[in-house]
């Protein structure tokens, strides 16, 4: 037993001494002893007492080899310098230039290759004798990696002359170039963390064009370095989403470096340090989408898609009833000199109204309010006025009464002198207002960009949208030959006008339904009764107008009653509470989305509004069909509806988060934090394909 114990002790001592020998022996590859050359250099050939100079560690890497930044990423060790200085001399920390990203398999590392200088400020004591020389010594260690990693070490020294005046060295230019590449300023930032989804959101103020953004995380083991970094422009700047690890928590300080456009000033680039505590929040990455995401696109691309959206807008159900009347006007004036004024008036009306609407949007947003496309329809007063306009137009088309626009007045009866420019101008104005409830394909992302861009860019994109709306009708007035397929003026035009009263009347009923969602029952009853009296007033007015009945006084009394009831209803709507639209098991809230995702379920959210005709059409034709409902149920989707009929700041924030300015918006939320945005116009095939893709 004693012999076994003695043998064990001898074996342990042997292993211990052998381990020390291995640790003390430097690692030496068979072919080459060092892959990184290190030397100390100074920015000054001669320095003065009491001054501060730049001394740097210059590392020259062999091809394919690199060393590490102060924060290394997934692996590695930062370069270190241990100084031995004369009495009174002081050395600062390494000033780290902007690093590069190196990928080694699945690992992401931060560091340097080629030739790099790591500057350090050296302070010379004021009592240092003139014409003296001081020796600076440094023990330098680094880790150099390529396909393998090798530790490096060097003992370096540098003599500094001290004289009556400073003299730059041959390396002065290298120091100046390197220091321009050292981020010295900090940037304000807010940071949020979602432990459930393991996400971090860093929100930065707007600092120019965002072509290439990257976050170098300095807090060790805080993020998954290999995961994608998602850049999302916002109204006040942009956000970067990172994938967090379990080693960072709420309240921890998150430090790092943000690099934009590789830091090159010629490209609008910059690099800033940041340090910020993390606050708990619920986060979602709005990234995964097959749709056009124009939030980071150029102005011209956004304007082009706004133009396409304007073209398609002519076919939307909220606009076509008005523009169909434009066809009749073109046919009436075909072959006359009045056709060009019709086209120019219509174009001018649309463009000026677009300018006015975009200016109003900009003005309201400048106050800090969060609004989007169609915001005016969230006002019961505007919806009521629009409904009244459609009722009057419907009565006119049915032949209840006649009116025409002249340069100065509204002329009653069969006007002898009409102003084609003014009539078409007012038709263009009307077309823009009735188009506001609709969002055509391509419009959503383009207008989302517009409302987060500069004033001039916003106006430019809205003008492109208006030009798209007006172009088909302007072309018909410039090239009348394009209207040859239409029949000649005749009885069919009177019949068509009466038929157009049907979509006009249905639009008026739809607007009244929207109004009923926005105000109390009592207020709506007053307004509805007032509109019934309005129809009667227009009927009797027409009898008087055509000389068939002396009903002028009856029309006047009915008109007064109309004003009284409608005015009373609007007054009641201003003082009575608005009905709550966020009730029911399928109503949206951020908490419901989070709860469902925590349970591992997928969520489909329909961002909609009663005044959005595109939204209602998608509901009837797609979302409420048995096939789509069955697919949602079979795949255990949680389906929620976010109703934006009345103003809701929470919904507005989400729309802006996804780079949109209005509804419809259809989003599939995945449990892993990603999202998919569906098109504005849906088909069953699109929705079923998206559900199937989500499950794979």
XYZ file of C-alpha atoms in Angstrom:
696
model
C 0.000 0.000 0.000
C 2.826 2.372 0.875
C 4.592 1.511 -2.376
C 1.433 2.346 -4.387
C 1.070 5.702 -2.633
C 4.702 6.557 -3.309
C 4.391 5.637 -6.984
C 1.272 7.797 -7.289
C 3.062 10.829 -5.789
C 6.048 10.406 -8.122
C 3.696 10.149 -11.143
C 1.780 13.291 -10.081
C 5.027 15.317 -9.658
C 6.208 14.121 -13.080
C 2.973 15.225 -14.753
C 3.069 18.591 -12.945
C 6.659 19.325 -14.007
C 5.934 18.172 -17.556
C 2.937 20.530 -17.699
C 5.085 23.444 -16.561
C 7.630 22.607 -19.234
C 4.912 22.506 -21.911
C 3.449 25.823 -20.740
C 6.859 27.498 -20.727
C 7.849 26.232 -24.163
C 6.734 28.513 -27.021
C 4.603 27.005 -29.763
C 6.620 26.852 -32.962
C 5.150 25.753 -36.253
C 7.353 23.670 -38.476
C 7.393 26.083 -41.417
C 7.239 29.543 -39.946
C 7.763 30.992 -36.494
C 5.574 34.090 -36.729
C 2.665 35.211 -38.928
C 2.376 38.753 -37.513
C 5.221 41.266 -37.318
C 5.031 43.772 -34.432
C 6.899 47.035 -33.904
C 6.562 50.268 -31.929
C 6.496 53.542 -33.856
C 5.972 57.166 -32.848
C 4.201 60.084 -34.505
C 6.997 62.399 -33.315
C 10.724 62.192 -33.981
C 11.270 64.677 -31.160
C 8.810 65.757 -28.431
C 8.709 68.561 -25.858
C 8.403 68.279 -22.056
C 4.786 68.237 -20.800
C 3.371 67.252 -24.204
C 1.296 64.242 -25.246
C 2.365 62.214 -28.247
C 0.985 59.229 -30.134
C 2.934 56.000 -29.945
C 1.517 52.973 -31.684
C 1.821 49.246 -32.008
C 2.090 48.479 -35.714
C 1.005 44.958 -36.666
C 1.726 43.581 -40.120
C -0.236 40.392 -40.851
C 0.648 37.734 -43.356
C -2.124 37.034 -45.912
C -5.182 35.241 -44.458
C -4.128 35.929 -40.861
C -5.813 38.343 -38.459
C -5.662 39.565 -34.877
C -8.519 40.785 -32.685
C -10.370 43.960 -31.672
C -11.058 44.903 -28.039
C -14.240 42.748 -28.244
C -13.494 39.600 -30.178
C -16.913 38.151 -31.101
C -17.447 34.411 -30.795
C -13.803 33.606 -30.027
C -10.338 35.071 -29.763
C -8.305 37.327 -27.463
C -7.711 41.077 -27.829
C -4.219 42.431 -28.353
C -2.666 43.691 -25.090
C 0.214 46.059 -24.314
C 1.978 46.136 -20.940
C 4.132 49.262 -20.680
C 7.326 49.834 -18.772
C 7.933 53.602 -18.796
C 10.431 56.002 -17.234
C 9.381 57.814 -14.043
C 6.606 60.354 -14.656
C 5.695 59.042 -18.102
C 2.093 57.830 -18.537
C 0.370 55.677 -21.152
C -3.311 55.724 -22.062
C -5.498 52.949 -23.396
C -5.331 51.586 -26.905
C -7.352 53.678 -29.358
C -9.062 50.978 -31.399
C -9.727 51.687 -35.102
C -12.904 50.374 -36.742
C -12.579 46.574 -36.942
C -13.521 44.112 -39.666
C -15.776 41.054 -39.503
C -14.128 37.648 -40.003
C -16.094 34.445 -40.534
C -14.514 31.171 -39.459
C -17.050 28.460 -40.210
C -20.053 29.345 -38.056
C -18.015 31.742 -35.891
C -18.032 35.543 -36.270
C -14.968 37.426 -35.053
C -13.975 41.101 -34.948
C -10.415 42.142 -35.721
C -7.774 43.343 -38.188
C -5.739 42.045 -41.080
C -3.142 43.520 -43.406
C -1.321 46.432 -41.760
C -2.926 48.044 -38.721
C -1.788 50.637 -36.182
C -3.060 50.638 -32.585
C -2.295 54.159 -31.248
C -1.694 54.946 -27.569
C -1.356 58.420 -26.032
C 1.920 58.857 -24.120
C 2.226 61.834 -21.740
C 5.710 63.223 -21.128
C 6.350 64.804 -17.699
C 6.919 68.561 -17.654
C 10.231 68.161 -15.788
C 11.758 65.912 -18.427
C 15.208 67.398 -19.253
C 15.733 68.860 -22.667
C 17.984 67.022 -25.108
C 17.348 63.797 -23.222
C 16.183 60.455 -24.481
C 13.747 58.026 -22.861
C 13.263 54.371 -23.614
C 9.700 53.054 -23.766
C 9.365 49.301 -23.302
C 6.307 47.190 -23.986
C 5.386 43.535 -23.581
C 2.885 42.836 -26.339
C 0.686 39.748 -26.695
C -1.860 38.834 -29.339
C -3.691 35.906 -30.834
C -3.309 35.395 -34.562
C -5.730 33.200 -36.452
C -6.330 31.807 -39.916
C -7.364 28.159 -40.237
C -5.572 27.695 -36.921
C -4.889 30.086 -34.038
C -1.418 30.807 -32.680
C -0.505 33.010 -29.681
C 2.046 35.723 -30.358
C 4.301 37.664 -28.021
C 6.986 40.287 -28.405
C 9.192 42.489 -26.203
C 9.475 45.865 -27.904
C 11.205 49.150 -27.144
C 11.280 52.631 -28.604
C 13.512 55.601 -27.829
C 11.865 59.045 -27.656
C 13.998 62.190 -27.924
C 12.943 65.211 -25.878
C 13.910 68.646 -27.183
C 12.836 72.306 -27.246
C 10.425 71.938 -30.189
C 8.288 69.130 -31.633
C 9.438 67.373 -34.788
C 7.126 65.025 -36.691
C 8.368 61.594 -37.660
C 8.056 59.840 -41.009
C 5.120 57.881 -39.556
C 3.105 61.025 -38.678
C 0.796 60.610 -41.688
C 0.001 57.004 -40.751
C -1.101 58.143 -37.293
C -3.325 60.879 -38.707
C -5.015 58.461 -41.093
C -5.526 55.879 -38.346
C -6.941 58.370 -35.845
C -9.568 59.443 -38.378
C -10.676 55.822 -38.298
C -10.952 55.698 -34.491
C -14.549 56.350 -33.296
C -14.295 58.871 -30.481
C -17.841 60.235 -30.210
C -20.879 58.586 -28.666
C -24.401 58.487 -30.069
C -27.649 58.617 -28.054
C -29.557 55.357 -28.244
C -32.479 53.615 -26.544
C -32.305 49.868 -26.011
C -34.997 47.273 -25.312
C -34.786 43.557 -24.655
C -37.395 40.820 -25.020
C -36.242 37.754 -23.075
C -39.015 35.548 -24.427
C -38.034 36.075 -28.052
C -34.371 36.752 -27.200
C -34.362 40.039 -29.076
C -32.619 43.373 -28.532
C -33.796 46.541 -30.288
C -31.424 49.512 -30.518
C -33.120 52.725 -31.689
C -30.931 55.467 -33.162
C -31.723 59.011 -34.360
C -31.646 59.712 -38.093
C -28.029 60.095 -39.178
C -28.290 60.106 -42.982
C -28.515 57.406 -45.632
C -28.556 53.807 -44.412
C -26.947 51.580 -47.001
C -24.790 49.352 -44.795
C -25.310 49.240 -41.032
C -23.525 46.910 -38.613
C -23.380 46.670 -34.826
C -20.136 45.515 -33.182
C -21.249 44.337 -29.754
C -18.654 45.052 -27.080
C -20.540 43.498 -24.163
C -19.213 39.933 -24.083
C -21.568 37.025 -24.893
C -24.506 39.413 -25.212
C -25.734 38.531 -28.715
C -25.655 35.710 -31.219
C -22.926 37.131 -33.440
C -23.777 34.986 -36.459
C -27.499 35.854 -36.473
C -28.707 38.488 -38.987
C -28.914 42.090 -37.849
C -32.210 43.565 -39.077
C -32.320 47.288 -39.945
C -35.758 48.953 -39.764
C -36.185 52.667 -40.629
C -38.563 54.567 -38.340
C -40.191 57.988 -38.392
C -37.449 59.459 -36.172
C -34.442 57.404 -37.269
C -33.898 53.670 -37.455
C -33.782 50.558 -35.282
C -31.413 47.584 -35.316
C -32.681 44.209 -34.072
C -30.132 41.779 -32.602
C -30.590 38.230 -31.310
C -29.777 38.155 -27.589
C -28.289 35.339 -25.522
C -29.304 34.136 -22.060
C -26.230 35.881 -20.581
C -27.643 39.425 -20.843
C -30.590 40.698 -18.811
C -32.821 43.705 -18.242
C -30.873 46.502 -16.579
C -27.493 45.366 -17.955
C -25.463 47.939 -19.848
C -25.076 47.112 -23.510
C -21.998 48.604 -25.161
C -20.793 48.567 -28.714
C -19.963 50.363 -31.917
C -22.361 51.190 -34.757
C -20.892 51.399 -38.241
C -22.824 52.989 -41.146
C -21.639 52.762 -44.773
C -18.270 51.362 -43.608
C -17.591 54.646 -41.808
C -16.553 56.360 -45.041
C -17.474 60.051 -44.999
C -17.489 60.155 -48.805
C -20.416 57.701 -48.700
C -22.197 59.490 -45.866
C -20.719 56.960 -43.457
C -19.907 57.298 -39.792
C -19.048 55.232 -36.722
C -20.076 55.976 -33.134
C -19.724 54.300 -29.762
C -22.754 53.702 -27.558
C -23.472 52.505 -24.045
C -27.039 52.083 -22.826
C -29.008 50.144 -20.180
C -31.507 47.582 -21.477
C -35.217 48.002 -20.718
C -37.764 45.199 -20.818
C -40.245 45.323 -23.747
C -42.197 43.157 -26.157
C -40.458 43.136 -29.555
C -41.149 41.846 -33.073
C -38.897 41.992 -36.141
C -40.783 43.330 -39.201
C -38.468 41.733 -41.726
C -39.715 38.563 -43.419
C -41.757 39.652 -46.417
C -42.009 38.754 -50.075
C -43.586 42.140 -50.731
C -41.797 45.260 -51.879
C -40.178 46.970 -48.922
C -39.452 50.499 -50.044
C -38.522 51.904 -46.648
C -34.827 51.931 -47.561
C -35.277 52.399 -51.316
C -34.446 55.479 -53.288
C -36.836 58.349 -53.806
C -37.213 57.573 -57.515
C -38.120 53.930 -56.866
C -40.730 54.955 -54.287
C -42.150 57.577 -56.641
C -42.345 55.006 -59.439
C -44.394 52.618 -57.314
C -46.591 55.495 -56.133
C -47.213 56.242 -59.818
C -48.174 52.593 -60.455
C -50.450 52.696 -57.413
C -52.138 55.806 -58.812
C -52.803 54.050 -62.116
C -54.381 51.069 -60.359
C -56.352 53.381 -58.078
C -58.582 54.265 -61.040
C -59.966 50.733 -60.949
C -60.659 50.671 -57.211
C -64.341 50.574 -56.176
C -64.201 53.876 -54.311
C -62.903 55.813 -57.332
C -64.474 54.212 -60.399
C -68.025 55.650 -59.928
C -66.632 59.183 -60.109
C -64.211 58.555 -62.963
C -66.869 56.797 -65.040
C -68.560 60.199 -65.295
C -65.315 61.516 -66.733
C -65.766 59.152 -69.684
C -69.160 60.726 -70.394
C -67.605 64.206 -70.298
C -64.903 63.151 -72.758
C -67.489 61.651 -75.134
C -69.635 64.810 -74.942
C -66.712 67.023 -75.909
C -64.955 64.671 -78.327
C -64.139 66.509 -81.522
C -64.425 69.968 -79.894
C -61.857 72.411 -78.618
C -63.155 71.860 -75.061
C -61.466 68.460 -74.725
C -57.992 69.725 -73.779
C -59.307 72.040 -71.023
C -61.138 69.000 -69.635
C -57.909 67.023 -69.429
C -55.818 69.882 -68.062
C -58.471 70.807 -65.491
C -58.737 67.211 -64.268
C -54.934 66.883 -63.991
C -54.648 70.207 -62.164
C -57.441 69.311 -59.737
C -55.822 65.997 -58.818
C -52.284 67.364 -58.442
C -53.275 70.434 -56.394
C -55.461 68.327 -54.118
C -52.612 65.835 -53.662
C -50.314 68.724 -52.749
C -52.859 70.070 -50.260
C -53.454 66.636 -48.729
C -49.741 65.826 -48.418
C -49.058 69.271 -46.911
C -51.801 68.678 -44.363
C -50.323 65.278 -43.520
C -46.877 66.826 -43.047
C -48.264 69.658 -40.912
C -50.185 67.298 -38.635
C -47.219 64.914 -38.279
C -44.932 67.845 -37.427
C -47.000 68.369 -34.282
C -46.005 64.890 -33.097
C -49.301 63.218 -34.027
C -49.124 59.741 -35.553
C -51.328 59.605 -38.661
C -51.395 57.842 -42.003
C -53.088 57.616 -45.388
C -56.868 57.990 -45.023
C -56.536 59.748 -41.657
C -59.292 62.238 -42.593
C -61.825 59.397 -42.719
C -61.244 58.852 -39.015
C -63.151 62.133 -38.556
C -66.983 61.748 -38.415
C -67.289 65.308 -39.750
C -65.358 64.429 -42.916
C -67.220 61.143 -43.423
C -70.542 62.958 -42.983
C -69.550 65.618 -45.529
C -68.417 62.974 -48.013
C -71.658 61.016 -47.558
C -73.659 64.189 -48.164
C -71.708 64.843 -51.351
C -72.422 61.345 -52.695
C -76.104 61.675 -51.849
C -76.289 64.936 -53.795
C -74.418 63.378 -56.736
C -76.717 60.325 -56.701
C -79.813 62.569 -56.753
C -78.325 64.531 -59.623
C -77.610 61.390 -61.660
C -81.156 60.123 -61.051
C -82.458 63.364 -62.523
C -83.882 64.836 -59.305
C -82.290 68.170 -60.199
C -79.623 69.630 -62.471
C -76.560 71.737 -61.817
C -73.406 72.747 -63.651
C -70.263 74.644 -62.719
C -69.430 77.966 -64.312
C -66.325 80.131 -63.763
C -67.846 82.126 -60.924
C -71.089 80.660 -59.706
C -73.133 77.504 -59.449
C -75.619 77.975 -62.233
C -79.026 76.330 -61.921
C -80.740 74.747 -64.870
C -79.341 73.940 -68.239
C -76.277 76.145 -68.288
C -75.613 77.874 -71.558
C -71.944 78.488 -70.863
C -70.082 75.817 -68.988
C -66.477 75.996 -67.917
C -64.863 72.672 -68.970
C -61.713 73.470 -66.990
C -63.560 74.198 -63.733
C -65.904 71.231 -64.050
C -63.010 68.843 -64.664
C -60.941 70.527 -61.959
C -63.680 69.876 -59.392
C -64.026 66.295 -60.643
C -60.305 65.819 -60.002
C -60.656 67.220 -56.486
C -63.556 64.880 -55.821
C -61.635 61.883 -57.215
C -58.784 62.394 -54.735
C -61.108 62.648 -51.743
C -63.092 59.540 -52.637
C -59.814 57.691 -53.324
C -58.548 58.253 -49.793
C -60.248 55.133 -48.355
C -58.467 52.918 -50.909
C -54.929 51.551 -50.909
C -53.924 50.102 -54.260
C -51.029 47.664 -54.752
C -47.599 49.327 -54.433
C -49.151 52.323 -52.614
C -48.673 51.110 -49.040
C -44.879 50.895 -49.005
C -44.458 53.985 -51.213
C -46.617 56.186 -48.956
C -44.966 54.677 -45.881
C -41.659 55.919 -47.260
C -43.199 59.297 -48.136
C -44.499 59.956 -44.630
C -41.078 59.266 -43.098
C -39.134 61.269 -45.704
C -38.347 64.956 -46.019
C -40.973 67.550 -46.946
C -39.840 67.811 -50.581
C -39.652 64.019 -50.978
C -43.158 63.603 -49.546
C -44.605 66.149 -51.990
C -42.761 64.502 -54.882
C -44.183 61.041 -54.100
C -47.734 62.349 -53.663
C -47.448 64.174 -56.983
C -46.332 60.889 -58.589
C -49.408 59.221 -57.096
C -51.656 61.969 -58.492
C -49.998 61.799 -61.896
C -50.726 58.068 -62.030
C -54.405 58.742 -61.265
C -54.752 61.473 -63.887
C -52.622 60.047 -66.708
C -55.200 57.755 -68.421
C -57.803 60.527 -68.630
C -55.271 63.147 -69.686
C -54.097 60.880 -72.513
C -57.690 60.517 -73.742
C -58.021 64.298 -73.997
C -54.663 64.730 -75.744
C -55.287 61.830 -78.131
C -59.063 61.737 -78.816
C -58.504 58.915 -81.296
C -58.175 56.603 -78.291
C -61.908 57.095 -77.612
C -63.071 55.789 -80.992
C -64.191 52.534 -79.409
C -66.811 54.499 -77.435
C -70.227 55.113 -79.093
C -71.259 58.578 -80.236
C -73.185 60.860 -77.855
C -76.812 59.849 -77.530
C -79.518 58.426 -75.297
C -77.073 55.855 -73.898
C -75.336 58.636 -71.949
C -78.524 59.527 -70.070
C -79.090 55.855 -69.311
C -75.481 55.418 -68.160
C -75.802 58.430 -65.851
C -78.832 56.875 -64.177
C -77.044 53.556 -63.822
C -74.055 55.360 -62.273
C -76.424 56.548 -59.562
C -76.406 52.969 -58.247
C -72.675 52.783 -57.290
C -72.874 56.396 -56.123
C -75.810 55.559 -53.854
C -74.120 52.384 -52.594
C -71.013 54.431 -51.799
C -73.181 56.882 -49.841
C -74.761 53.990 -47.898
C -71.323 52.570 -47.196
C -70.141 55.942 -45.847
C -73.230 56.108 -43.635
C -72.352 52.639 -42.322
C -68.827 53.880 -41.587
C -70.325 56.864 -39.779
C -72.469 54.532 -37.656
C -69.233 52.878 -36.443
C -67.810 56.219 -35.348
C -70.621 57.980 -33.456
C -73.420 57.161 -31.040
C -76.773 55.732 -32.177
C -78.623 58.950 -31.285
C -76.218 61.141 -33.262
C -76.353 58.800 -36.250
C -80.168 58.720 -36.181
C -80.301 62.513 -36.395
C -77.862 62.612 -39.318
C -79.612 59.768 -41.166
C -82.994 61.489 -40.803
C -81.414 64.710 -42.034
C -80.102 62.996 -45.162
C -83.569 61.559 -45.913
C -84.948 65.078 -45.744
C -82.068 66.203 -47.965
C -83.182 63.760 -50.680
C -86.733 65.119 -50.413
C -85.469 68.706 -50.576
C -83.503 67.950 -53.740
C -86.558 66.265 -55.309
C -88.839 69.257 -54.694
C -86.091 71.640 -55.729
C -85.861 69.785 -59.045
C -89.633 70.096 -59.542
C -89.295 73.836 -59.058
C -86.212 73.955 -61.271
C -87.979 72.242 -64.180
C -91.107 74.395 -63.756
C -93.347 71.409 -63.011
C -94.265 72.393 -59.476
C -94.139 75.551 -57.406
C -92.277 73.857 -54.564
C -89.579 76.390 -53.799
C -90.839 77.011 -50.255
C -91.181 73.278 -49.549
C -87.607 72.696 -50.708
C -86.391 75.556 -48.511
C -88.150 74.193 -45.400
C -86.779 70.701 -46.021
C -83.292 72.102 -46.565
C -83.495 73.994 -43.256
C -84.653 70.832 -41.479
C -81.766 68.938 -43.068
C -79.234 71.438 -41.756
C -80.824 71.351 -38.309
C -80.792 67.546 -38.000
C -77.348 67.000 -39.504
C -75.865 69.851 -37.464
C -77.501 68.480 -34.317
C -76.185 64.982 -35.034
C -72.637 66.257 -35.524
C -72.907 68.256 -32.309
C -74.030 65.131 -30.445
C -71.161 63.160 -31.985
C -68.719 65.694 -30.599
C -70.017 65.427 -27.040
C -71.165 61.781 -26.887
C -68.669 58.935 -26.452
C -67.436 57.080 -29.501
C -68.393 53.391 -29.500
C -65.586 51.074 -28.480
C -64.229 49.176 -31.488
C -61.683 47.027 -29.662
C -63.977 44.436 -28.119
C -64.535 40.781 -28.807
C -62.340 37.722 -28.698
C -60.825 38.412 -32.122
C -59.978 42.071 -31.534
C -56.287 42.957 -31.687
C -54.035 44.159 -28.916
C -50.248 43.903 -28.520
C -50.778 41.758 -25.430
C -52.902 39.222 -27.325
C -50.196 38.880 -29.966
C -47.516 38.375 -27.314
C -49.585 35.852 -25.369
C -50.230 33.778 -28.483
C -46.582 33.814 -29.535
C -45.477 32.758 -26.050
C -47.745 29.725 -26.423
C -45.933 28.845 -29.652
C -48.873 29.798 -31.893
C -48.793 31.714 -35.142
C -50.789 34.943 -35.381
C -52.528 36.515 -38.379
C -53.459 40.173 -37.872
C -55.833 42.027 -40.182
C -55.144 45.767 -39.858
C -58.370 47.221 -41.241
C -60.931 50.033 -41.063
C -64.622 50.344 -41.857
C -63.903 53.174 -44.305
C -61.308 51.112 -46.208
C -63.115 49.602 -49.202
C -60.097 47.482 -50.104
C -60.190 46.008 -46.597
C -63.895 45.174 -46.850
C -63.464 43.630 -50.307
C -60.625 41.417 -49.041
C -62.789 40.290 -46.119
C -65.727 39.246 -48.281
C -63.745 37.709 -51.136
C -60.943 36.026 -49.172
C -60.590 36.232 -45.414
C -64.128 35.182 -44.487
C -64.411 32.372 -47.013
C -64.776 28.854 -45.649
C -61.509 27.677 -47.261
C -59.372 30.352 -45.622
C -61.161 30.097 -42.269
C -60.657 26.309 -42.283
C -56.941 26.720 -43.092
C -56.501 29.106 -40.154
C -58.337 26.729 -37.828
C -56.590 23.544 -38.986
C -53.164 25.127 -38.522
C -54.097 26.646 -35.137
C -53.586 30.248 -36.182
C -54.754 33.000 -33.853
C -56.625 35.450 -36.113
C -56.969 39.008 -34.807
C -58.508 42.170 -36.264
C -56.950 45.588 -35.605
C -59.702 48.135 -36.341
C -58.372 51.585 -37.328
C -61.817 53.070 -38.113
C -61.337 55.495 -35.238
C -57.912 56.819 -34.343
C -55.784 54.356 -32.369
C -52.195 55.366 -31.692
C -51.184 51.759 -30.985
C -52.225 50.684 -34.475
C -50.588 53.738 -36.047
C -47.300 52.826 -34.365
C -47.473 49.271 -35.698
C -48.209 50.531 -39.220
C -45.177 52.822 -39.078
C -43.141 49.960 -37.620
C -43.826 47.996 -40.803
C -43.124 50.998 -43.063
C -46.797 51.563 -43.908
C -48.938 54.692 -43.729
C -52.401 53.151 -43.878
C -54.572 50.068 -44.125
C -54.985 47.365 -45.283
C -51.997 45.588 -43.784
C -51.889 41.827 -43.295
C -49.157 40.363 -41.089
C -48.291 36.803 -40.065
C -46.336 36.668 -36.801
C -44.090 33.654 -36.192
C -43.184 32.374 -32.697
C -39.487 32.913 -33.515
C -40.080 36.679 -33.825
C -40.099 36.972 -37.619
C -43.042 38.303 -39.618
C -44.410 38.092 -43.145
C -46.360 40.893 -44.852
C -49.023 39.939 -47.383
C -50.123 42.101 -50.366
C -52.774 44.829 -50.069
C -55.027 42.959 -52.519
C -55.552 39.367 -51.394
C -56.589 36.186 -53.117
C -57.341 32.834 -51.519
C -54.246 31.423 -53.188
C -52.000 34.095 -51.640
C -53.326 33.532 -48.113
C -53.339 29.723 -48.315
C -49.802 29.729 -49.713
C -48.631 32.006 -46.877
C -50.214 29.704 -44.282
C -48.582 26.641 -45.815
C -45.201 28.394 -45.984
C -45.468 29.411 -42.333
C -46.064 25.810 -41.270
C -43.034 24.472 -43.157
